[in-house]
Amino acid sequence: MDAFVIHGGQPLRGKVRINGSKNASLPLMVAALLTNKPVTLEGVPALADIANMRRLLQELGCEISESAAATGAGRRMTLHTHDESTRHARYDIVRTMRASISVLGPMLARRGEARVSMPGGCSIGDRPVDLHLRGLRALGAHISLEAGDIVAKAPPGGRLEGARVFLGGPAGPTVLGTANVMSAAALAKGTTIIESAACEPEIVDVADLLNAMGAQIQGAGTPRIVIEGVAELGGATHRVIPDRIEAGTYMMAAAITRGRVTIEDCPIDDLIAVCDYLKEIGVHIRATDDSMQRRVRTTVDVSASDRLHPTQITTQPHPGFPTDLQAQMMALLCLADGNSVITERIYPQRFLHVPELSRMGAQLIRQGSTVVVTGVRELVGAPVMASDLRASASLVLAGLAARGTTAVLRVYHLDRGYERMEERLIAMGARIERVDDKHLPTNGQGGE
Ligand code: EPU
């Protein structure tokens, strides 16, 4: 298995261009199941999760081709569903990626029936799918569980029916649940109103693509989405929004190394809470474009003072501070002057990075869904274990700032969400290499 060996202490300097969003690309790819015309996406990132989704969609009758994007950044992917006879998303694929649940609504809406293996637990929490099912039931679907599969059938006549749907759960709205129900409702008979819809930028991106395909969706990006169902959807070409979590991660990488980084194609307005907190703790963020229009792709300079202040953060649904940047922010706050408090409201168990950061000298006390971070003068390199995507990113950030050598094991988690991260960090002056963990010393104590 691959590992990163990081020799810390180099301030990052240079430029990085943000890739297309992983969490937008996945439901955007799935939208190809809603039509038998080609759907072309530009700027799809080259990630393990995208490859898994590609495999799943191919099994479901979608032909997929890829080339370099005309716009320069990322790849161009054309998806063309030519065979709608398969209705089963098998456990073999679903277990590799929970976002596979996104095919349920589109397959049900278009094929009248769908069978999707029930996603199991996940290292960051329970992650139930009850809200997805509640939403599809409200549209008239009959849903049962058979041999570990969710089996969903459209009402007699084969078409879902518009309805008023409430998608709020104990931790707020659901992102992929909103995408699932919105996509299914695009082909339903009549009007659907989703209340307590997720407001994430990825939902706006999916609605933009569906509208380009002929759907009639209004209100995406607000808690109330109104969908007038149409009988057919056509093809479209669409550019994927930049990845706000990747952008936030590189901002924090610049800050933790006290470097100076220019971030191109940065969706700064999708990072409003993140930028507010970063500025509050002493990170300098300057966008080249100060227009009042929504800035989806702008150039941003990020640098940090030697001393950072502590803060208190609670993760929230968009536009609040995202759970997907909680681990990286914790790494940064480990090196602030004083006590910070981080509360995780979306996935209260998402703290696999805590014991690993502690191995590097971080002072962390966890109580339930809250961690108190007492800033330390330095982190010290150590062998640490990546356990999920964002936890891995936080360990890489900690390694970049630490004294000595850090080995981050199991970076396949990182490859699910960050394209060629080590190459991009090296281009900004980091000393980091990808190695086979067989070549790491087994006694494994880091430090110089
Ligand atoms: N929830 C329910 N019932 C449901 C669905 C969700 O109770 O039916 C709860 C979850 O347990 C959680 C909260 O609602 O407490 C929000 O979950 P959500 O459904 O919004 O998560 P998701 O759509 O499955 C996406 C991202 C995650 C990101 C979350 C929250 C994708 C592919 N995944 O997941 O991304 O953390 O939204 O913003 O879009 C990541 O990229 O590292 C990642 C985990």
mmCIF file of C-alpha atoms in Angstrom, residues 135 138 195 221 223 284 297 303 305 307 337 345 349 375 409-410 429 445 448:
data_model
loop_
_atom_site.group_PDB
_atom_site.id
_atom_site.type_symbol
_atom_site.label_atom_id
_atom_site.label_comp_id
_atom_site.label_asym_id
_atom_site.label_seq_id
_atom_site.Cartn_x
_atom_site.Cartn_y
_atom_site.Cartn_z
ATOM 1 C CA GLY A 135 -38.334 11.397 -0.150
ATOM 2 C CA ALA A 138 -43.383 10.658 -0.919
ATOM 3 C CA GLU A 195 -38.585 21.568 1.977
ATOM 4 C CA GLY A 221 -29.212 26.677 -3.220
ATOM 5 C CA PRO A 223 -34.001 25.317 1.561
ATOM 6 C CA HIS A 284 -4.485 36.555 5.165
ATOM 7 C CA ARG A 297 -13.661 30.753 -9.944
ATOM 8 C CA SER A 303 -0.531 33.606 3.610
ATOM 9 C CA SER A 305 1.283 35.336 10.218
ATOM 10 C CA ARG A 307 1.245 33.473 15.276
ATOM 11 C CA ASP A 337 -1.654 30.237 20.487
ATOM 12 C CA ARG A 345 -22.576 18.484 14.329
ATOM 13 C CA GLN A 349 -17.954 10.486 15.415
ATOM 14 C CA GLY A 375 -2.141 24.969 20.733
ATOM 15 C CA LEU A 409 0.198 5.258 5.898
ATOM 16 C CA ARG A 410 -2.733 4.102 3.729
ATOM 17 C CA GLY A 429 8.189 23.336 -2.343
ATOM 18 C CA GLN A 445 9.561 6.119 14.830
ATOM 19 C CA GLU A 448 15.005 13.207 12.613
#
